[in-house]
mmCIF file of C-alpha atoms in Angstrom:
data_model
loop_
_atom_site.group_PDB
_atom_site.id
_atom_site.type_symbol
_atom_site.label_atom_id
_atom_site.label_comp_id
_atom_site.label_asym_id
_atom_site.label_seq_id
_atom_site.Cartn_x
_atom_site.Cartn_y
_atom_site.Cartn_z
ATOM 1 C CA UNK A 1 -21.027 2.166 -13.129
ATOM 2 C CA UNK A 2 -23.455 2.885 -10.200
ATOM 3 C CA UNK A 3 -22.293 0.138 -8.301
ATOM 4 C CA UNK A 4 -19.395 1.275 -8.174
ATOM 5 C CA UNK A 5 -19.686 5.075 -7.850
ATOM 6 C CA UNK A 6 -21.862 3.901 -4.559
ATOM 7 C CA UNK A 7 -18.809 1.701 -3.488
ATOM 8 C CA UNK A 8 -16.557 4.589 -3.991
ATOM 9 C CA UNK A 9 -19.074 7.266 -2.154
ATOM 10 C CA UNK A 10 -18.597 4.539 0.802
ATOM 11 C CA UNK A 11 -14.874 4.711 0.731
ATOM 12 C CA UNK A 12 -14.813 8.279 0.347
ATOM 13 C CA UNK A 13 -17.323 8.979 2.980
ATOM 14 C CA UNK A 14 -14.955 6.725 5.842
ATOM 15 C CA UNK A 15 -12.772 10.072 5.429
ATOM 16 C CA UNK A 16 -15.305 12.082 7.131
ATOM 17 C CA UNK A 17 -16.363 8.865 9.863
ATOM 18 C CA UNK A 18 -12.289 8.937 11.067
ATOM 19 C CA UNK A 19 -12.959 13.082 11.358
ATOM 20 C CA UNK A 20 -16.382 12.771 12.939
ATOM 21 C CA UNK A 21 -14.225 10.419 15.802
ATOM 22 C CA UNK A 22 -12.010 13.535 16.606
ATOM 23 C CA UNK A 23 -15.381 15.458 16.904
ATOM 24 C CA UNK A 24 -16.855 14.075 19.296
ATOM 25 C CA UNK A 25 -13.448 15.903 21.532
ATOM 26 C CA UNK A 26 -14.843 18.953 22.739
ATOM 27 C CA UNK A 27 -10.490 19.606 23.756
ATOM 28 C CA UNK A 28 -7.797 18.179 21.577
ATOM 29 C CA UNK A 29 -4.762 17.849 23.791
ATOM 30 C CA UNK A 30 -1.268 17.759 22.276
ATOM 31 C CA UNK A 31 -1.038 14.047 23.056
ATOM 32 C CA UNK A 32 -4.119 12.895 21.282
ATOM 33 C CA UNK A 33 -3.049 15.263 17.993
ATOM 34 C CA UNK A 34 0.253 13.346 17.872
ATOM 35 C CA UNK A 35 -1.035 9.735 18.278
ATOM 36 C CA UNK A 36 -3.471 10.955 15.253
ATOM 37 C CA UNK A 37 -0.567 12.107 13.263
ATOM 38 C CA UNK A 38 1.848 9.571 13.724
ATOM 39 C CA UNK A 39 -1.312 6.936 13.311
ATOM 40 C CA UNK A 40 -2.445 8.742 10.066
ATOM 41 C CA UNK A 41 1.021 9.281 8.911
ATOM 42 C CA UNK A 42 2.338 5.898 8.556
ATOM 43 C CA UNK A 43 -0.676 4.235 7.367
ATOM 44 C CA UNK A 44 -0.202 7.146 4.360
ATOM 45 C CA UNK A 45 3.120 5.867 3.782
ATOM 46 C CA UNK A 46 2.245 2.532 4.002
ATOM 47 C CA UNK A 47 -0.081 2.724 1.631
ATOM 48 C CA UNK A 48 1.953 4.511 -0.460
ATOM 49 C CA UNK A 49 4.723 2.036 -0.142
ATOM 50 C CA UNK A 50 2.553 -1.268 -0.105
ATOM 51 C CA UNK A 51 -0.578 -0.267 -2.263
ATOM 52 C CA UNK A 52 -0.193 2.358 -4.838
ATOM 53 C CA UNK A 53 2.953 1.696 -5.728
ATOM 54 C CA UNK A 54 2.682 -1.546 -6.263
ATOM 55 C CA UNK A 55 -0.207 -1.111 -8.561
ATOM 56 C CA UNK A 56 1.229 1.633 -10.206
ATOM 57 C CA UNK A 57 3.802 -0.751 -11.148
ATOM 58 C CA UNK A 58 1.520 -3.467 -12.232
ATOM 59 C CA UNK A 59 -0.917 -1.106 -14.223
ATOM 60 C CA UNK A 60 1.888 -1.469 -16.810
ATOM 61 C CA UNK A 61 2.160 2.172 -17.322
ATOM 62 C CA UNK A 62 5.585 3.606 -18.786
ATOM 63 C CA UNK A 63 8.762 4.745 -16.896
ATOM 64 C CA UNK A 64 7.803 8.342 -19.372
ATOM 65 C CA UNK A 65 4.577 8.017 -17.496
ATOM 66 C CA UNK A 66 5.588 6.828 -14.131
ATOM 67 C CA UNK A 67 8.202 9.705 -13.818
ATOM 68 C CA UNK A 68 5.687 12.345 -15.014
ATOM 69 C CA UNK A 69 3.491 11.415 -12.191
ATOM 70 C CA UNK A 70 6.145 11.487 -10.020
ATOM 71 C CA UNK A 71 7.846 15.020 -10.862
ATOM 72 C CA UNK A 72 4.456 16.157 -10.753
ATOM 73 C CA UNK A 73 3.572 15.310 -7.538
ATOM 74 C CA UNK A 74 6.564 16.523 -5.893
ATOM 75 C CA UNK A 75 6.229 19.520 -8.183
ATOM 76 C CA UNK A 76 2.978 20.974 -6.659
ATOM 77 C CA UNK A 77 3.744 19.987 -3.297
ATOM 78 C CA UNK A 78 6.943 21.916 -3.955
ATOM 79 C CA UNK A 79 4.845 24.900 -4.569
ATOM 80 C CA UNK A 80 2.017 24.416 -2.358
ATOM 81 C CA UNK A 81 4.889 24.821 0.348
ATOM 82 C CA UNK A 82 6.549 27.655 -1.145
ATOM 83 C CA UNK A 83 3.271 29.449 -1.673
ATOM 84 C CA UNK A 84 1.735 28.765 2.182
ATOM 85 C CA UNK A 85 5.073 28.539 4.047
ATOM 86 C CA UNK A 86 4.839 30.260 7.522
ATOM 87 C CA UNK A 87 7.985 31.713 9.194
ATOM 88 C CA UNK A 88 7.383 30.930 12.991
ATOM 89 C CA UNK A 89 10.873 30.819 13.897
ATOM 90 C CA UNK A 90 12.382 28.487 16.779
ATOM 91 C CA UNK A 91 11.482 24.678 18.064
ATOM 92 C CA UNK A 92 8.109 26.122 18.305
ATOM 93 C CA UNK A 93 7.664 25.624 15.068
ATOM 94 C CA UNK A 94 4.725 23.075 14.473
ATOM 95 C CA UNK A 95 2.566 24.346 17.487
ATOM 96 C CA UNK A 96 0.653 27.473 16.322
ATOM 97 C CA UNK A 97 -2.561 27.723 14.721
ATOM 98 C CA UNK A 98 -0.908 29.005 11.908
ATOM 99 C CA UNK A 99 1.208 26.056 11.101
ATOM 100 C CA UNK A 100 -1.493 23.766 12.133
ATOM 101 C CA UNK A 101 -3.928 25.343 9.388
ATOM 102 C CA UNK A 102 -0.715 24.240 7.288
ATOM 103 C CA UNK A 103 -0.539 21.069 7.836
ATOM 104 C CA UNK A 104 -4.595 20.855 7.490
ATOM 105 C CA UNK A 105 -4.090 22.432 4.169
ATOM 106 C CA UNK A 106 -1.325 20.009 2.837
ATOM 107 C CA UNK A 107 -3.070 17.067 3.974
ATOM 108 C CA UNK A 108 -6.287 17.911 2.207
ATOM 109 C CA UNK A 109 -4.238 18.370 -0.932
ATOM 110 C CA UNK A 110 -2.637 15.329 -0.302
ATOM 111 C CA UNK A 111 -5.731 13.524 0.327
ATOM 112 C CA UNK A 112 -7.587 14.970 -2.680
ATOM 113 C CA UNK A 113 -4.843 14.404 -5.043
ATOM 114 C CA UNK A 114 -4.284 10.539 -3.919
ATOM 115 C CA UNK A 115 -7.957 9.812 -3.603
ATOM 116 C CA UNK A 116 -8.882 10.930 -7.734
ATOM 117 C CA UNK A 117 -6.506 8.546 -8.555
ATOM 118 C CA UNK A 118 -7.956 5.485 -6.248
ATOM 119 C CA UNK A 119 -11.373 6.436 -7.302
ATOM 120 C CA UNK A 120 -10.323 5.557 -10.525
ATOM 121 C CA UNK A 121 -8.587 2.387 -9.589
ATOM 122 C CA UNK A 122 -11.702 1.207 -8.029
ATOM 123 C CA UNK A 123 -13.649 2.239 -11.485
ATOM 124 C CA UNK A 124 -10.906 0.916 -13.432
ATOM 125 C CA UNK A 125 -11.471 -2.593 -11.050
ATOM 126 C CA UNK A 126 -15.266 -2.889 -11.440
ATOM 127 C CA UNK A 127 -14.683 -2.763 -15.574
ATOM 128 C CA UNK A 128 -12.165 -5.523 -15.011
ATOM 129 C CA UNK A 129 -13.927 -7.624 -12.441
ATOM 130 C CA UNK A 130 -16.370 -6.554 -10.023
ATOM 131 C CA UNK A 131 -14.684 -8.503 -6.862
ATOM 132 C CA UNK A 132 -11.749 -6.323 -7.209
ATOM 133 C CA UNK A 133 -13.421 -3.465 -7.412
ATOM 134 C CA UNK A 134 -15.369 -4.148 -4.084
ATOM 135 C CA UNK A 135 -11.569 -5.629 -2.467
ATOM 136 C CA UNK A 136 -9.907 -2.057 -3.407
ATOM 137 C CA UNK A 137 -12.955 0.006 -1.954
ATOM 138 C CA UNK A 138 -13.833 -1.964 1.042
ATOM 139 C CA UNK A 139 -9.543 -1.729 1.693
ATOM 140 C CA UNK A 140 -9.963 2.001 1.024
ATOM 141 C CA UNK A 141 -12.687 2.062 3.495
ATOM 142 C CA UNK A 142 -10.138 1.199 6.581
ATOM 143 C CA UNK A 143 -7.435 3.512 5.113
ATOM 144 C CA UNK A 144 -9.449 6.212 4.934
ATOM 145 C CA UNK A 145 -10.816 6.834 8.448
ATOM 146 C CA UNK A 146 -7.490 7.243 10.123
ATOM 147 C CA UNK A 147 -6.384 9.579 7.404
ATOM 148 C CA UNK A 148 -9.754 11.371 7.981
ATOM 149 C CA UNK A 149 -8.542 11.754 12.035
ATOM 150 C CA UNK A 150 -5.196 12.580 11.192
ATOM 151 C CA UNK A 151 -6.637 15.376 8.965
ATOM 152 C CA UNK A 152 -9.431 16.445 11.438
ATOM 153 C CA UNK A 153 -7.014 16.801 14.324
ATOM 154 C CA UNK A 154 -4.722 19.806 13.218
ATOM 155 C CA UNK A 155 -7.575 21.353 11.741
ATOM 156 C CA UNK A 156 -9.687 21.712 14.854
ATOM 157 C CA UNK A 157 -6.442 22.397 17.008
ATOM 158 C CA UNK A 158 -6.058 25.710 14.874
ATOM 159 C CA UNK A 159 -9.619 27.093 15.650
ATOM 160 C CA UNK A 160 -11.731 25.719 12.708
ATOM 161 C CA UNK A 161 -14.964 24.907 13.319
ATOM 162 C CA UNK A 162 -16.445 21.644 13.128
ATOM 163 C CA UNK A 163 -18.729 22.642 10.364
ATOM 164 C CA UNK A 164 -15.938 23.120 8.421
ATOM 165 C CA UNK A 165 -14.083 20.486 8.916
ATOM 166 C CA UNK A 166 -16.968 18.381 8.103
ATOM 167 C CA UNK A 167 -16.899 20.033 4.260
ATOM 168 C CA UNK A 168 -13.516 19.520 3.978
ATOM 169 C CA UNK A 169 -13.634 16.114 5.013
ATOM 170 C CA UNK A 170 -16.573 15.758 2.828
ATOM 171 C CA UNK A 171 -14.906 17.620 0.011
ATOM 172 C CA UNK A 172 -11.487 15.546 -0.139
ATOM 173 C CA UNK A 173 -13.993 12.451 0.582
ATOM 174 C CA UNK A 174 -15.423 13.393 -2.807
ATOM 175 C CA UNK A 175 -12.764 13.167 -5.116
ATOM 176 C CA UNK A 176 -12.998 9.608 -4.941
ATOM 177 C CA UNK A 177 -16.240 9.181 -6.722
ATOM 178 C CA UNK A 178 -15.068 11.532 -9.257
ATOM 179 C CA UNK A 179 -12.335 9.541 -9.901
ATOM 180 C CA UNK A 180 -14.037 6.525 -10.258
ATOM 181 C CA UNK A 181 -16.383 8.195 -12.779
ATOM 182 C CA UNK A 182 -13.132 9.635 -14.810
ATOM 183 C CA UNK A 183 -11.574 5.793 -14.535
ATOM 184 C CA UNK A 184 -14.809 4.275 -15.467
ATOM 185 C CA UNK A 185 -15.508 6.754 -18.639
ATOM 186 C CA UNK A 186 -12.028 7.094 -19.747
ATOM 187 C CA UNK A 187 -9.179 5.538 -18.064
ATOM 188 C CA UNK A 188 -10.171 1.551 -19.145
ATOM 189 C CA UNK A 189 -8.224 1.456 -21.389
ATOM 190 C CA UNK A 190 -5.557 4.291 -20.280
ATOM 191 C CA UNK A 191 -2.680 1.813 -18.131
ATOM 192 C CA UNK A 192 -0.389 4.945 -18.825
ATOM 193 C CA UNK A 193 -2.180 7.424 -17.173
ATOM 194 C CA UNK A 194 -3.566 5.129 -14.235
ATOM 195 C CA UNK A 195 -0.351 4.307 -13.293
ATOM 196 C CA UNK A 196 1.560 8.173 -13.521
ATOM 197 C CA UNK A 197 -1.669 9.427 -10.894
ATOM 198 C CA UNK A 198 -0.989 6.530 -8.703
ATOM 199 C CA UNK A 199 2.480 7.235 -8.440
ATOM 200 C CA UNK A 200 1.836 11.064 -8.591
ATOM 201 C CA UNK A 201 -0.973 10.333 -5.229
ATOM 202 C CA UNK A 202 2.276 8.404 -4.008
ATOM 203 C CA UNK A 203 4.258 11.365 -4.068
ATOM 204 C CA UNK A 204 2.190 13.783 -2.450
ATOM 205 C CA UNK A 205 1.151 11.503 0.396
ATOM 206 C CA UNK A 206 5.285 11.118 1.031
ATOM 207 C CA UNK A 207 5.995 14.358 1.364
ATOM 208 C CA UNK A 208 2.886 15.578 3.324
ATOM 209 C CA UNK A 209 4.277 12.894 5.652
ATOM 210 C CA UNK A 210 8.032 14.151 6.151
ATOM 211 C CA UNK A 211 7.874 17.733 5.488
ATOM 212 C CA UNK A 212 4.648 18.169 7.891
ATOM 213 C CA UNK A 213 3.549 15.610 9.727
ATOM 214 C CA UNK A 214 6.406 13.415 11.542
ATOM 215 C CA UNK A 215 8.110 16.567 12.650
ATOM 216 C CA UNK A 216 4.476 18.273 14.119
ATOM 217 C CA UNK A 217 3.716 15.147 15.726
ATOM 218 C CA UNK A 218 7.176 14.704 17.260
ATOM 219 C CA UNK A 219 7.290 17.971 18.516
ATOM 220 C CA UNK A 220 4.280 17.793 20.194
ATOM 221 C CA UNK A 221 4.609 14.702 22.325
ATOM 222 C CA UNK A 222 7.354 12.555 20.777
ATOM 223 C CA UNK A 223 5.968 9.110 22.942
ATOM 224 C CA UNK A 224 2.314 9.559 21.490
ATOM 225 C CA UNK A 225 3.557 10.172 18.260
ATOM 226 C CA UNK A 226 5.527 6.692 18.473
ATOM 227 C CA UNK A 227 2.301 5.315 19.556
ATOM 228 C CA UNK A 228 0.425 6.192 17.069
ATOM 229 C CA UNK A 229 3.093 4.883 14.495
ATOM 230 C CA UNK A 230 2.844 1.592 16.064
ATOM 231 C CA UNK A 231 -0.946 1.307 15.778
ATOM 232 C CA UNK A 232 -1.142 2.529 12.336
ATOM 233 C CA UNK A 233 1.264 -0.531 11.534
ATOM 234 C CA UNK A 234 -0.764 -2.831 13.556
ATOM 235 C CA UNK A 235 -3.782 -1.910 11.463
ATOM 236 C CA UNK A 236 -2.127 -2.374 8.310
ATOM 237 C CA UNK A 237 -0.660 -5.361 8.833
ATOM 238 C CA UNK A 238 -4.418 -6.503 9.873
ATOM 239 C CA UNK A 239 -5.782 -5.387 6.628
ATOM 240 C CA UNK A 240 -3.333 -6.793 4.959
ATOM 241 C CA UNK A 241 -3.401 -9.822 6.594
ATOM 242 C CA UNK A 242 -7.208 -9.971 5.772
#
């Protein structure tokens, strides 16, 4: 179990690298923030798409358990919206601080809530066979530093200080560990309930990516955004074709 709650602290940590990038910006301008969405956005949904649903699928779970995980998931981002909507009116939507400390918010949710259940994939994956576990976390690794920019970006745009994006980084960084503790402890022998939080992590990373971060990046520069959606399928198809 150590081994692999020290693989997992690596992966989760790579969140907080891709933030620490956007750092070192003493200005954000609006390009930059929507290459980092549209760069953070589509690896989310590729790894949605590519990754955790396929291994939701393959965990075996049941379609009882599969479509608990995913009502779930679109349940609380359902309410998450509902609860920190904004009304800023007009195409201008998506460029105040206000609906930038939004879109911060959903994507740490987002990123907490898909990261529990890959911590526990990577536990689950050292109790099976420790090469797989290392494959999934060192794979995790690369996924998670452009999620930790696209995260990072909106966040500082709004005002937040540095210090706190680093804890938040830190913080959503952190559930991964925790999952693969839960996974390693209880989940061996749990396909069911593997498989309903991958799909459930699945979810939320979707919608974070329609509802929030396609149109914010497109309505801040519409070219970078494109550009950044381009090199975030570059990069996958690397890793995958590693």
């Amino acid at each position: 179990m150590t081994e692999a709650i020290w693989f997992s602290t690596l992966s989760g940590v790579s969140t907080f690298l891709g933030a620490a990038v956007v750092m070192m910006f003493r200005r954000l301008s609006r390009t930059f923030i929507a290459f980092s969405l549209g760069l953070s956005a589509v690896v989310m949904v590729l790894v949605a798409f590519f990754d955790l649903l396929p291994t939701a699928f393959q965990t075996g779970g049941s379609w009882a358990h599969l479509c608990f995980g995913f009502a779930g998931g679109l349940l609380l981002m359902i309410m998450v919206h509902r609860v920190f909507s904004f009304d800023h009116g007009g195409e201008k939507e998506g460029q105040t601080d206000d609906s930038l400390q939004r879109l911060g918010l959903f994507l740490t949710i987002a990123i907490i809530a898909h990261n529990t259940p890959e911590g526990a994939a990577i536990g689950i994956g050292f109790g099976t066979e420790r090469e797989l576990g290392i494959m999934l976390s060192l794979a995790m690794v690369i996924h998670n530093i452009p999620e930790g920019i696209g995260l990072a970006a909106p966040m500082l745009a709004s005002g937040r200080s540095p210090r706190s994006v680093a804890a938040i980084t830190l913080l959503s960084g952190s559930a991964l560990p925790l999952g693969t503790w839960l996974g390693m402890r209880y989940l061996l022998h749990s396909p069911d309930v593997v498989a309903a939080g991958l799909l459930f992590a699945a979810t939320t990373m979707v919608w974070v990516v329609i509802q929030e971060m396609f149109p914010h990046a497109f309505q801040m520069h519409w070219r970078a955004a494109w550009s950044g959606i381009g090199a975030g399928i570059l990069l996958i198809l690397l890793i995958h074709g590693i």
